[in-house]
Coordinates of C-alpha atoms in Angstrom, one line a residue:
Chain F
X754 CA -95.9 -24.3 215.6
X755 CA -95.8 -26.7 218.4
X756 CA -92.9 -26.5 220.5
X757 CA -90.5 -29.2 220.6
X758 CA -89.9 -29.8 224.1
X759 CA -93.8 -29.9 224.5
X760 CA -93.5 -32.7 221.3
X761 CA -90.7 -34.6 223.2
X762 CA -92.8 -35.4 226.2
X763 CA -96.2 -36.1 224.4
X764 CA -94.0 -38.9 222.3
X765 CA -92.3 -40.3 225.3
X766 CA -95.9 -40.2 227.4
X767 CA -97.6 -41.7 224.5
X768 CA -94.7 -44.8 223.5
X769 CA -93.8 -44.8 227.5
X770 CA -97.3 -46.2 228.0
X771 CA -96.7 -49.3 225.6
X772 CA -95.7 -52.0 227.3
X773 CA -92.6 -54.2 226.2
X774 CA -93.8 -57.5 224.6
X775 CA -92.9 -60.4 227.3
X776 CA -90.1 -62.0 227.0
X777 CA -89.2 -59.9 223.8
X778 CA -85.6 -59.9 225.0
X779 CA -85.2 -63.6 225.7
X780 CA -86.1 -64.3 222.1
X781 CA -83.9 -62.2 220.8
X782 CA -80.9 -63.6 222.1
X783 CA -82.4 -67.2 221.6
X784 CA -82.4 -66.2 217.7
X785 CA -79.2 -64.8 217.8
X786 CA -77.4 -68.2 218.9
X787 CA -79.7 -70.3 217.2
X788 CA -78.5 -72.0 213.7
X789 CA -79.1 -70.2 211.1
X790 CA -82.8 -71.7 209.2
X791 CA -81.8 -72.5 205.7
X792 CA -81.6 -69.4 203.5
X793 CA -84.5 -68.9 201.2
X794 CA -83.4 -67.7 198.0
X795 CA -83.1 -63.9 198.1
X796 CA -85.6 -61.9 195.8
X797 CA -83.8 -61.0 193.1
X798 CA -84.4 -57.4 192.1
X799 CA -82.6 -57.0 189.6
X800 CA -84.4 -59.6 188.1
X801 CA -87.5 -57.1 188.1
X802 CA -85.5 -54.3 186.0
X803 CA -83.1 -57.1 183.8
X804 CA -86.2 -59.5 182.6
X805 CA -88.4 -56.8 180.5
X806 CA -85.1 -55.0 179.2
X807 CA -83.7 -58.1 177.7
X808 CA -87.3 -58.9 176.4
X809 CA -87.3 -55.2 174.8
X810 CA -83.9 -55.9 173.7
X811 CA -85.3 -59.4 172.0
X812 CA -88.5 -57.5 170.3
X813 CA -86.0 -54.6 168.8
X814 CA -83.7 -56.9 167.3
X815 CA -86.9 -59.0 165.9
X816 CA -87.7 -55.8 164.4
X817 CA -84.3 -54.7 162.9
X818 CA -83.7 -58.4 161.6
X819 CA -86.9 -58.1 159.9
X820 CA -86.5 -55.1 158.6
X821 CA -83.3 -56.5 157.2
X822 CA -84.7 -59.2 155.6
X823 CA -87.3 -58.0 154.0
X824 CA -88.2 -61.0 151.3
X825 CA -91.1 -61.9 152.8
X826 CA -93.6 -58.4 152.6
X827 CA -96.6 -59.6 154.9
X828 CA -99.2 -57.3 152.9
X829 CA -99.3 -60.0 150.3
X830 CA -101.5 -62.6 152.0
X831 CA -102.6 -64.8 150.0
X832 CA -99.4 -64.7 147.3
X833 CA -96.4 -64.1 150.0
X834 CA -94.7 -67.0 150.3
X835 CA -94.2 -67.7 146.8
X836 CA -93.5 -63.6 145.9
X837 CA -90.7 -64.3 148.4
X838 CA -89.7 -67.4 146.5
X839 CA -89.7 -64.9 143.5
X840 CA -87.5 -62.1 145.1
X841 CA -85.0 -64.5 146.4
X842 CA -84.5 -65.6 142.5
X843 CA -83.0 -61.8 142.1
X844 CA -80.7 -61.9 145.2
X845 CA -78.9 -65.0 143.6
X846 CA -79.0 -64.1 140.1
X847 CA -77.4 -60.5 141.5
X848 CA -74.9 -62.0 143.3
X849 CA -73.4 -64.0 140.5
X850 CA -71.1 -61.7 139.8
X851 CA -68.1 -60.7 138.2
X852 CA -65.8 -62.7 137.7
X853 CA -65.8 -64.2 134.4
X854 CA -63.3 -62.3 132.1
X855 CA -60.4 -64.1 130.3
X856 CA -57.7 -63.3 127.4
X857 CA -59.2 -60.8 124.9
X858 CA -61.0 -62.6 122.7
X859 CA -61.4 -65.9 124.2
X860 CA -64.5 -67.3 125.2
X861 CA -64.6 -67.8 128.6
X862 CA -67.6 -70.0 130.2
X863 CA -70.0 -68.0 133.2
X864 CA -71.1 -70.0 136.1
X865 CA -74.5 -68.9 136.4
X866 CA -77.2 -70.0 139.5
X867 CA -80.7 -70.0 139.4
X868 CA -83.4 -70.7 142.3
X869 CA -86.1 -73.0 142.3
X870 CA -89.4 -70.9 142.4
X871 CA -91.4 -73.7 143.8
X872 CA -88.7 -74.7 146.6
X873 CA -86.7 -71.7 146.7
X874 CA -83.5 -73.9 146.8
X875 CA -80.4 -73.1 144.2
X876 CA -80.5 -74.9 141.0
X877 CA -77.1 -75.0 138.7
X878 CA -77.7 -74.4 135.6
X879 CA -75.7 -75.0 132.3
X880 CA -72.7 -73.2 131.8
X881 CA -72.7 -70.7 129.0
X882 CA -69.5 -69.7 126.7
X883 CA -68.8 -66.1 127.7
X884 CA -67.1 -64.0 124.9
X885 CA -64.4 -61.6 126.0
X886 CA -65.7 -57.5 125.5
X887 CA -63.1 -55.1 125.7
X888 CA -63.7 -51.7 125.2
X889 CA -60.8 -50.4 122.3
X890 CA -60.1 -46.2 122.1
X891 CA -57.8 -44.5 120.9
X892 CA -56.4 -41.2 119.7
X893 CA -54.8 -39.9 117.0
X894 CA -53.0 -36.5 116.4
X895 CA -51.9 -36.4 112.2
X896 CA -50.3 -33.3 110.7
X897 CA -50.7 -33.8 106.8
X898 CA -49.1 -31.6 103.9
X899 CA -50.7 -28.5 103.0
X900 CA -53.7 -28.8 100.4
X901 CA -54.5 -32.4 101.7
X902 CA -56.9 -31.9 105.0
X903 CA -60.0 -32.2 102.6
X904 CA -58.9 -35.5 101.0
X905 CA -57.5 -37.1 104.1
X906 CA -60.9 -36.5 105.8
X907 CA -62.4 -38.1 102.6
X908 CA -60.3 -41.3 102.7
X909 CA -60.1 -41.4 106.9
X910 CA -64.5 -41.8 106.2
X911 CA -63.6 -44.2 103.3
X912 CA -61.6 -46.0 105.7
X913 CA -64.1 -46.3 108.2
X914 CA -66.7 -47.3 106.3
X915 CA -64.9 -50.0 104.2
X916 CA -63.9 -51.6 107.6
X917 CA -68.3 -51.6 108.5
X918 CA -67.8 -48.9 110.7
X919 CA -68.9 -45.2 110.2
X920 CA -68.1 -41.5 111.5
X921 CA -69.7 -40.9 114.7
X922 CA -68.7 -37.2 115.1
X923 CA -66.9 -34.8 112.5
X924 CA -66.0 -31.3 113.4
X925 CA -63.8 -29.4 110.3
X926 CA -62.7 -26.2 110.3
X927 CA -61.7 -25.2 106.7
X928 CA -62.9 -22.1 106.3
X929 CA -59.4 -21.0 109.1
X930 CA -56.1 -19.6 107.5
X931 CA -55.0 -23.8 108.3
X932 CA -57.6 -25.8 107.8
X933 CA -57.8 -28.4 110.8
X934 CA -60.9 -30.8 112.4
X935 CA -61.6 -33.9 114.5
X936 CA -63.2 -37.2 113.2
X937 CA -64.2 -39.9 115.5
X938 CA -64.4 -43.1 113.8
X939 CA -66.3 -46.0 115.1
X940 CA -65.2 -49.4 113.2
X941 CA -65.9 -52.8 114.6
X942 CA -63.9 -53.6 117.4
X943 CA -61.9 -56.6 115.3
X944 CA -60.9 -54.4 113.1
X945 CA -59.8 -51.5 115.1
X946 CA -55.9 -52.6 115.1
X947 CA -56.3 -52.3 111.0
X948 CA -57.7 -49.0 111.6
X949 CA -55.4 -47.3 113.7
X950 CA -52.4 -48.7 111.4
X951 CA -54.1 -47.4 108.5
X952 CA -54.8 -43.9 110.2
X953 CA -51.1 -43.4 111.0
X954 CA -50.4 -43.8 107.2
X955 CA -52.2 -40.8 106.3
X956 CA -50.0 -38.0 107.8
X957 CA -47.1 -37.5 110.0
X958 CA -48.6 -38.7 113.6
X959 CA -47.4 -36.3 116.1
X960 CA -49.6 -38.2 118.6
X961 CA -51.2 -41.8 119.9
X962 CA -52.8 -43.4 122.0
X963 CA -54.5 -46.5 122.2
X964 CA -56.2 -48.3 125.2
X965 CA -58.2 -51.2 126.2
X966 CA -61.1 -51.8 128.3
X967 CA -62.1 -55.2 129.8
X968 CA -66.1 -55.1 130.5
X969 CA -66.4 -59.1 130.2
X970 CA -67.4 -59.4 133.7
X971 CA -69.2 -56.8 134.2
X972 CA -71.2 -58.1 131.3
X973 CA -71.5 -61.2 132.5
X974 CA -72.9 -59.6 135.8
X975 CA -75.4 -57.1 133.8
X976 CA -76.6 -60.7 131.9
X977 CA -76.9 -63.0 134.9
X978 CA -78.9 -60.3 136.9
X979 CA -81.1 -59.7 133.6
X980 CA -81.6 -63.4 133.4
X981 CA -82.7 -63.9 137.4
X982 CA -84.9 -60.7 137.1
X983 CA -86.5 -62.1 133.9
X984 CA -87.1 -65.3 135.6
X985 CA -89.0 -63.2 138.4
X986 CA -90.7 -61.5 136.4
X987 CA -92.1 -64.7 134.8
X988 CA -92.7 -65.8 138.4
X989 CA -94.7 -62.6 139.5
X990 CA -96.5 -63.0 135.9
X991 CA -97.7 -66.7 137.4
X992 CA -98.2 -65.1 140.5
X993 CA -100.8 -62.2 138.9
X994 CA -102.7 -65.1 137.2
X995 CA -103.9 -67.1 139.7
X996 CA -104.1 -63.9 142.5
X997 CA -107.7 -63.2 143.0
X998 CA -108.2 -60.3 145.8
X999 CA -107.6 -57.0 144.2
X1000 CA -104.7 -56.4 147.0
X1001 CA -103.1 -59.3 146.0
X1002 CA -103.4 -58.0 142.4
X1003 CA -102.4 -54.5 143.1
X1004 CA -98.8 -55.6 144.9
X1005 CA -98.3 -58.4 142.7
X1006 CA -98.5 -55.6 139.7
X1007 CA -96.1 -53.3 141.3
X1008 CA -93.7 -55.7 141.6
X1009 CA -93.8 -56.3 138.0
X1010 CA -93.5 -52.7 137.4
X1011 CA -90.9 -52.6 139.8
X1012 CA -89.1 -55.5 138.3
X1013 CA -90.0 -54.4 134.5
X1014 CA -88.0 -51.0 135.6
X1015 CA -84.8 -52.8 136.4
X1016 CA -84.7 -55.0 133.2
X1017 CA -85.2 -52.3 131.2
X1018 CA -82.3 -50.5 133.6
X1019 CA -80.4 -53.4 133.3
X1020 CA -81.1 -53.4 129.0
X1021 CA -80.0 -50.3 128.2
X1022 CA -77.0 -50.9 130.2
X1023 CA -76.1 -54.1 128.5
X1024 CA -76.9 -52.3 125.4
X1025 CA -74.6 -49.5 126.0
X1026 CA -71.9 -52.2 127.0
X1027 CA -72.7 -54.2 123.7
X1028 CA -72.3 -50.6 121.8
X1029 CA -69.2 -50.0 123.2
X1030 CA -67.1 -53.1 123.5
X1031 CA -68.4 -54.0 119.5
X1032 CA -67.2 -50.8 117.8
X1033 CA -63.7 -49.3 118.9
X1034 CA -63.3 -45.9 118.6
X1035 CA -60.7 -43.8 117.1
X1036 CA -60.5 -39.8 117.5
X1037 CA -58.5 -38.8 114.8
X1038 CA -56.9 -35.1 114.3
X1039 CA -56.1 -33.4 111.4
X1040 CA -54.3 -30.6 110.8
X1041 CA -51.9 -28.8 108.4
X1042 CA -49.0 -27.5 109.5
X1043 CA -49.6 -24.2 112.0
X1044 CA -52.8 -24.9 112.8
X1045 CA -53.5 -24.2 116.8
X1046 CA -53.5 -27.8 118.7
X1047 CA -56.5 -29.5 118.2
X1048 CA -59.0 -30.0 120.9
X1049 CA -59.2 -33.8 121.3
X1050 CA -62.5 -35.2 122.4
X1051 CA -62.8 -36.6 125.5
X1052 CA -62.5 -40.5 126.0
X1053 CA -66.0 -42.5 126.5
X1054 CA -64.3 -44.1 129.6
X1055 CA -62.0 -42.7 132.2
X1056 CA -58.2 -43.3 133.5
X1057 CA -56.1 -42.3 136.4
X1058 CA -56.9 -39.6 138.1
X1059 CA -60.0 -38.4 136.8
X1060 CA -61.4 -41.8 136.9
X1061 CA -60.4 -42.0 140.4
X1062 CA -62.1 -38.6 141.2
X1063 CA -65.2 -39.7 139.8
X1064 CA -65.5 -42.9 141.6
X1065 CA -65.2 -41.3 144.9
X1066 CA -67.8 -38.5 143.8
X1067 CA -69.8 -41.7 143.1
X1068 CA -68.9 -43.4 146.1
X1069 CA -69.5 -40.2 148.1
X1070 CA -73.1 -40.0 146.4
X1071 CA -73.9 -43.7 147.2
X1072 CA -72.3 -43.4 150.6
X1073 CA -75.2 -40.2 151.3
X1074 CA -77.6 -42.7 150.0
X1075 CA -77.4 -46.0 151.6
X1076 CA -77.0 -43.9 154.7
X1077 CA -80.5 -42.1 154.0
X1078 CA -81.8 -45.7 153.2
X1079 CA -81.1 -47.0 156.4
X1080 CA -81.6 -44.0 158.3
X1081 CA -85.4 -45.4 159.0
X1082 CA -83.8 -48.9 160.5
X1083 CA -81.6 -46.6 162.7
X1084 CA -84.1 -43.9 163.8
X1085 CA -86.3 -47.3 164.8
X1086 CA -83.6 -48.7 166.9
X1087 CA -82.7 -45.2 168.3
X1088 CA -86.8 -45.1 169.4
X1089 CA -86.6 -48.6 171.2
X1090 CA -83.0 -47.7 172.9
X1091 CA -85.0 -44.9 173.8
X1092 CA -87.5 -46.6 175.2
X1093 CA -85.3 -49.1 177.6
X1094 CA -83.9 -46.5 178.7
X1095 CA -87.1 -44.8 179.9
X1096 CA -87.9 -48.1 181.3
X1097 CA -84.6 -49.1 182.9
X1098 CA -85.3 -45.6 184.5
X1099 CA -88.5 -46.2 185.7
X1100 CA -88.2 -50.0 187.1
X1101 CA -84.9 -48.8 188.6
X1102 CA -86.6 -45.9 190.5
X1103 CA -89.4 -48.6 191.2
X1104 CA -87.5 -51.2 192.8
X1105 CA -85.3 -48.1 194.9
X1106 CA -88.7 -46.8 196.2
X1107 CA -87.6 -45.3 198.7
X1108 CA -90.0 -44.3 202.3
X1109 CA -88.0 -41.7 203.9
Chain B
X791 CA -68.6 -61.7 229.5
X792 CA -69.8 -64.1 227.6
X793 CA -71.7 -63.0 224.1
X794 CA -75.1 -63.8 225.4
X795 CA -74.4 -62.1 228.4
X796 CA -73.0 -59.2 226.5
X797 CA -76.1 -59.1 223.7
X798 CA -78.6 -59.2 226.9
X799 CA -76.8 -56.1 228.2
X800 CA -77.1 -53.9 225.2
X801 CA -80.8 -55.6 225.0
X802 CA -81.7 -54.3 228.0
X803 CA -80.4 -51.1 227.5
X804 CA -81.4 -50.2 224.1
X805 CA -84.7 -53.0 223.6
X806 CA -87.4 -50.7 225.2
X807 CA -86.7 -47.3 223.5
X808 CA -86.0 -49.4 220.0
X809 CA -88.8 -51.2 220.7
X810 CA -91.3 -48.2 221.3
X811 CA -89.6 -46.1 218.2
X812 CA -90.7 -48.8 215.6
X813 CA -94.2 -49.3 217.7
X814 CA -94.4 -44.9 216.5
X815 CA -93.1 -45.9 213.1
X816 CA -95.2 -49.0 211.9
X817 CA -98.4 -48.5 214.3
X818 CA -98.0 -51.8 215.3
X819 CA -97.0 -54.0 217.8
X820 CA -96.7 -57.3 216.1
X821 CA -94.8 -55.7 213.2
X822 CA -92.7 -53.8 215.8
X823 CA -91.5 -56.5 217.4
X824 CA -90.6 -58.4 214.4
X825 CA -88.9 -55.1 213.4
X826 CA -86.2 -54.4 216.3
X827 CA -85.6 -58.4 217.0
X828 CA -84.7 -58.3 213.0
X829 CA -83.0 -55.0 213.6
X830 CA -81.0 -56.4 217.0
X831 CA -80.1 -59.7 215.0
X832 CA -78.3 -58.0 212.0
X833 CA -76.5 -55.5 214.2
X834 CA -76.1 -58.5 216.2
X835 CA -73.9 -60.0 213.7
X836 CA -72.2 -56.9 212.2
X837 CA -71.8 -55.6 215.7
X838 CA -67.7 -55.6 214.3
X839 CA -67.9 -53.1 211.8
X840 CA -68.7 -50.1 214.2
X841 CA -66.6 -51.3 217.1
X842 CA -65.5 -47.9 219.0
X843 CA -67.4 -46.0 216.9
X844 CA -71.3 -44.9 218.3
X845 CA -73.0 -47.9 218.0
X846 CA -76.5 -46.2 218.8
X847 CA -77.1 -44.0 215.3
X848 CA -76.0 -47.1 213.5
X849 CA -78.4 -49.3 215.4
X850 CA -81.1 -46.7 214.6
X851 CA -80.2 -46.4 210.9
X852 CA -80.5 -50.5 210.9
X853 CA -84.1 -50.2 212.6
X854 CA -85.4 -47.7 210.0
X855 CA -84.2 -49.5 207.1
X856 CA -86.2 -52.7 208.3
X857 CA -89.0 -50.4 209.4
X858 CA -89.6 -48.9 205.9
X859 CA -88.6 -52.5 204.3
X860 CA -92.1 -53.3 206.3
X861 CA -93.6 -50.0 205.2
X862 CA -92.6 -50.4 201.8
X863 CA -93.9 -54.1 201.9
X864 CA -97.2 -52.9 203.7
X865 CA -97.5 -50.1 201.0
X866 CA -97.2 -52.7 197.9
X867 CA -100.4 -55.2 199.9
X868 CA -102.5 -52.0 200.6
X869 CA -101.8 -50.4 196.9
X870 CA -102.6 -53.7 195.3
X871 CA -105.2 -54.8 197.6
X872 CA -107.5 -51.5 198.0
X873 CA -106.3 -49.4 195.2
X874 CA -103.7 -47.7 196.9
X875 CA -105.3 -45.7 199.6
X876 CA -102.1 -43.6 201.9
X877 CA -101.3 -44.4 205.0
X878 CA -102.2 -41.6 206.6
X879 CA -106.3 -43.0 206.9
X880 CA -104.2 -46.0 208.6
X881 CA -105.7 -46.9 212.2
X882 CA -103.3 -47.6 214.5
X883 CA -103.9 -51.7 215.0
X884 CA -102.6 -53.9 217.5
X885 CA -104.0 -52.7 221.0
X886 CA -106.5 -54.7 222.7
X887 CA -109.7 -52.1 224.1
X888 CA -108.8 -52.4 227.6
X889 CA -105.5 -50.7 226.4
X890 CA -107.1 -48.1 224.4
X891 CA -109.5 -47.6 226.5
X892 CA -106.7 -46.5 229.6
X893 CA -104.9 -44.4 226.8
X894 CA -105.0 -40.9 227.9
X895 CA -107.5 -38.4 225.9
X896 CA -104.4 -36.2 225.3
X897 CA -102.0 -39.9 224.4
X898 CA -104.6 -40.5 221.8
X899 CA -105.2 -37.6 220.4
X900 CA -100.7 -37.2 219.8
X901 CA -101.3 -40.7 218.6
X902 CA -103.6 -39.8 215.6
X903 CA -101.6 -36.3 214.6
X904 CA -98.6 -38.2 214.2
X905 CA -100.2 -41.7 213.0
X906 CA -101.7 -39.1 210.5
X907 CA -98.0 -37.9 209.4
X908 CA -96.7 -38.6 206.1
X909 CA -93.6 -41.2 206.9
X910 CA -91.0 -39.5 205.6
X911 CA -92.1 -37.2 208.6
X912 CA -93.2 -39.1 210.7
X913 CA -89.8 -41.0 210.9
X914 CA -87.9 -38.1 211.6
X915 CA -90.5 -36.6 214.2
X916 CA -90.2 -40.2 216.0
X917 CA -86.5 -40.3 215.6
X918 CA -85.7 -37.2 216.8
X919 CA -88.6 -35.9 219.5
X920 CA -88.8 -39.6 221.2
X921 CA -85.6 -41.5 220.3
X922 CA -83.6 -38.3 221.4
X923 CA -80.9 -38.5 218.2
X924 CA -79.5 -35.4 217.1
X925 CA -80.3 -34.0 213.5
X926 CA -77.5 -35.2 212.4
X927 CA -77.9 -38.7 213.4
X928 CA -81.3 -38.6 212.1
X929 CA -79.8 -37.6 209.1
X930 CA -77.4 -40.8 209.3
X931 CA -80.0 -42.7 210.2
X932 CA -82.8 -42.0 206.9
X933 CA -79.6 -41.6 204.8
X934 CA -80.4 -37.7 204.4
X935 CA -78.7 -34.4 204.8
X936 CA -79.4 -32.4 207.8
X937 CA -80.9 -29.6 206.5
X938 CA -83.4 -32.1 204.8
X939 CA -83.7 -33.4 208.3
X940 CA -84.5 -29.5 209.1
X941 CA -86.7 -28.9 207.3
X942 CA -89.1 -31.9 207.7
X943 CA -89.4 -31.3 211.3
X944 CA -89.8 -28.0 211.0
X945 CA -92.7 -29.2 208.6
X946 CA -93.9 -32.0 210.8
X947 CA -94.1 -29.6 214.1
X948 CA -96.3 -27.3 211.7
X949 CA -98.5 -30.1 210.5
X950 CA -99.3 -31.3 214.4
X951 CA -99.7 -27.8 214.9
X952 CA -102.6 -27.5 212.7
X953 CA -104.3 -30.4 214.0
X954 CA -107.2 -29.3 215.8
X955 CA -108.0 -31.9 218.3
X956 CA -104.0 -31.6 219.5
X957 CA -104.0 -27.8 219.5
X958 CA -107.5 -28.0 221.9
X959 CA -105.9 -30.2 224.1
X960 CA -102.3 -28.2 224.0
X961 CA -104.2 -25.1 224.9
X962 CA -106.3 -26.9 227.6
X963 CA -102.5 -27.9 229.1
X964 CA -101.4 -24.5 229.0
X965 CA -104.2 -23.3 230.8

């Protein structure tokens, strides 16, 4: 180790014996009473760590917004533009929505939009008479005399079928000390107000109820969104003809399949609503006197409570979902946040280099 | 006393050891000079902030910031210009051959150990074995703790000490 006082005088020997500059002194204090030279503009360093994070900042959200928007899939190539001409037709049909749904029984008319497939602008098209579906149900609790359960189930079917309806589910119980048994009748929805009158006729009613269910504009939606999805489907059809690489082919068919799925979706759903809002529905008890209270079926559609409790199990579900969908975009924008910060770290550490 | 009368007298007080501290630093006269008169000018003109206070470890922390500005500068031209070679292979530039050639065998040889010091000790060594500031105002003056300050002469003093050609010549004095 080399001692410091030793240190101290080969330093001072060694800088002793460099002379001072001439005249170093004089231009010192000439430069300190001299006016100022013009100021240059300063270097701006924080230019240095600002510039690529904003240009990061740019590329992410290019990335998210086209993630977002995702109409225009660049693997088809040669068929793009015009499949995102196609997909657009969906989004507008979709979002002619509910909406539509008037006085039970009046036809109301649907405003319906379309898009042009060639110029991909909206095109109005003519406005269609919308008839009013309502859902009817209802139930019907009948105590009859002792000896009669078997002929009033006879004549409730009779009923049912002379008003074109039919028995959708029959449960009797006639072999018990009191006979006793559900019927759910299923008569066209017209003549459902007949039906129930004609029901309470047959026994002493010791319970109703009756209920109504407007679907018209969800109808209407389920149609209009069948409608655009047809449309692109005719559109991808067009598409398939004149595609000739097999890529081109192979996307443009799974977007058919894709789109088939969802009219056939979008079918049985309109089918189910067609079902249901055509033929009302009547669960009528029977019983004779004594018999244990009958087990009444449960309604196709849900009220109060319970219909409250299973649209927030259904909002929790799609809640979980959408957040899993978009979990990709996130986990994207949490790698590029990730990444300006790395940078922002480095350049900042750059530009504060420091000697000593 | 007029200012200029006033800035010639710390000048001439405080010029030649300034002057010869950032000669050690930067290894080079031209750069040195530039260095302190830069130094003197913005003390100069903030002279008002450290009135009664110890003017000289604030001078000195002004001179090493503009001393490693120029280091830091010198470091970005050599890195992009040669690949990034240190500073330690850096000759010291500047004196004319008649100057080197008076230079004492011993002068030259403490001029390469510590022209062949990292700077972050190098600036300390300089600051503290020639300027003559305590630790602590080295500290103040390199904006580090003391103990840092420590500890990098302690590791500059055994650096020299391994340097062969300064050891001979140590011995050689001793004798």
């Amino acid at each position: 180790m080399i001692d410091e006082f030793r240190l101290t005088e080969l330093l001072t020997e060694l800088a002793d014996a460099e002379p001072i500059p001439d005249g170093a002194i004089e231009r010192v204090v000439a430069a300190a009473f001299e006016p100022p030279p013009p100021r240059r503009p300063r270097r701006q360093r924080w230019l240095v760590v600002v510039m690529p994070v904003a240009l990061l900042l740019i590329i992410a959200a290019a990335v998210v917004v086209n993630l977002g928007g995702s109409s225009s899939p660049s693997r088809f190539s040669g068929v793009g533009g015009a499949l995102g001409r196609a997909g657009g037709a969906t989004g507008a049909g979709a979002s002619a929505g509910p909406g539509n749904s008037g006085a039970a029984g009046v036809p109301v008319p649907a405003a319906a939009a379309s898009v042009d497939a060639t110029s991909g602008t909206p095109v109005p098209v003519a406005i269609a008479p919308v008839q009013t579906r309502v859902i009817k149900t209802g139930s019907v609790e009948l105590e009859v005399p002792r000896g009669r359960f078997g002929q009033t189930v006879t004549s409730l079917t009779s009923l049912a079928t002379g008003l074109g309806g039919y028995i959708s589910e029959s449960k009797t119980f006639e072999t018990a000390s009191v006979p006793n048994g559900t019927i759910t009748l299923r008569v066209p929805a017209s003549s459902f107000e007949a039906l129930l009158g004609q029901v309470r006729a047959k026994g002493k009613v010791k319970s109703a109820t009756s209920g109504g269910q407007d679907v018209t504009g969800q109808y209407t939606d389920l149609q209009a969104r069948l409608t655009a999805l047809s449309a692109e489907r005719d559109q991808l059809l067009t598409i398939l003809r004149s595609a000739r690489s097999v890529p081109d082919i192979l996307s443009v068919q799974d977007r058919v399949t894709g789109v088939q799925s969802q009219i056939e979706q979008l079918q049985g759903q309109l089918k189910v609503l067609d079902d249901q809002s055509s033929f009302g529905t009547l669960a009528v008890s029977v019983a004779e006197p004594g018999a244990p209270p009958p087990v009444t079926p449960v309604p196709t559609h849900r009220r109060g409570m319970k219909k409250a409790w299973h649209e927030a199990v259904d909002g929790f579900v799609g809640g979980a979902e959408a957040v899993l969908a978009h979990s990709g975009a996130v986990l994207l924008v949490l790698v590029f946040v990730a990444a300006i910060a790395v940078a922002i770290r480095f350049l900042w550490s750059w530009s504060r280099h420091r000697i000593v | 006393m007029s200012r200029g009368d006033e800035l010639e007298r710390w000048l001439t007080e405080a010029y030649a050891t300034a002057y010869r501290t950032a000669w050690l630093i930067l290894r080079n006269r031209a750069d040195a000079e530039e260095a302190v008169q830069e130094a003197f000018l913005r003390a100069w003109r903030f002279r008002h902030s450290v009135e009664g206070a110890d003017a000289r470890p604030w001078l000195y922390r002004v001179l090493v910031n503009t001393c490693c500005s120029r280091l830091r500068r010198e470091v970005t031209v050599r890195s992009r210009s040669s690949g990034g070679d240190g500073l330690d292979a850096m000759p010291w530039s500047g004196d004319g051959p008649d100057l080197a050639a008076q230079r004492s065998e011993l002068a030259s040889a403490v001029a390469a150990a510590v022209g062949g010091l990292p700077d972050h000790l190098r600036i300390p060594v300089v600051l503290r074995y020639y300027s003559g500031l305590s630790e602590r105002e080295v500290a103040s003056a390199i904006s580090r703790r003391p103990g840092t300050v420590k500890s990098r002469l302690h590791e500059a003093r055994r650096r020299l000490a391994a340097n062969p050609a300064l050891a001979a010549l140590a011995m050689e004095a001793e004798l």
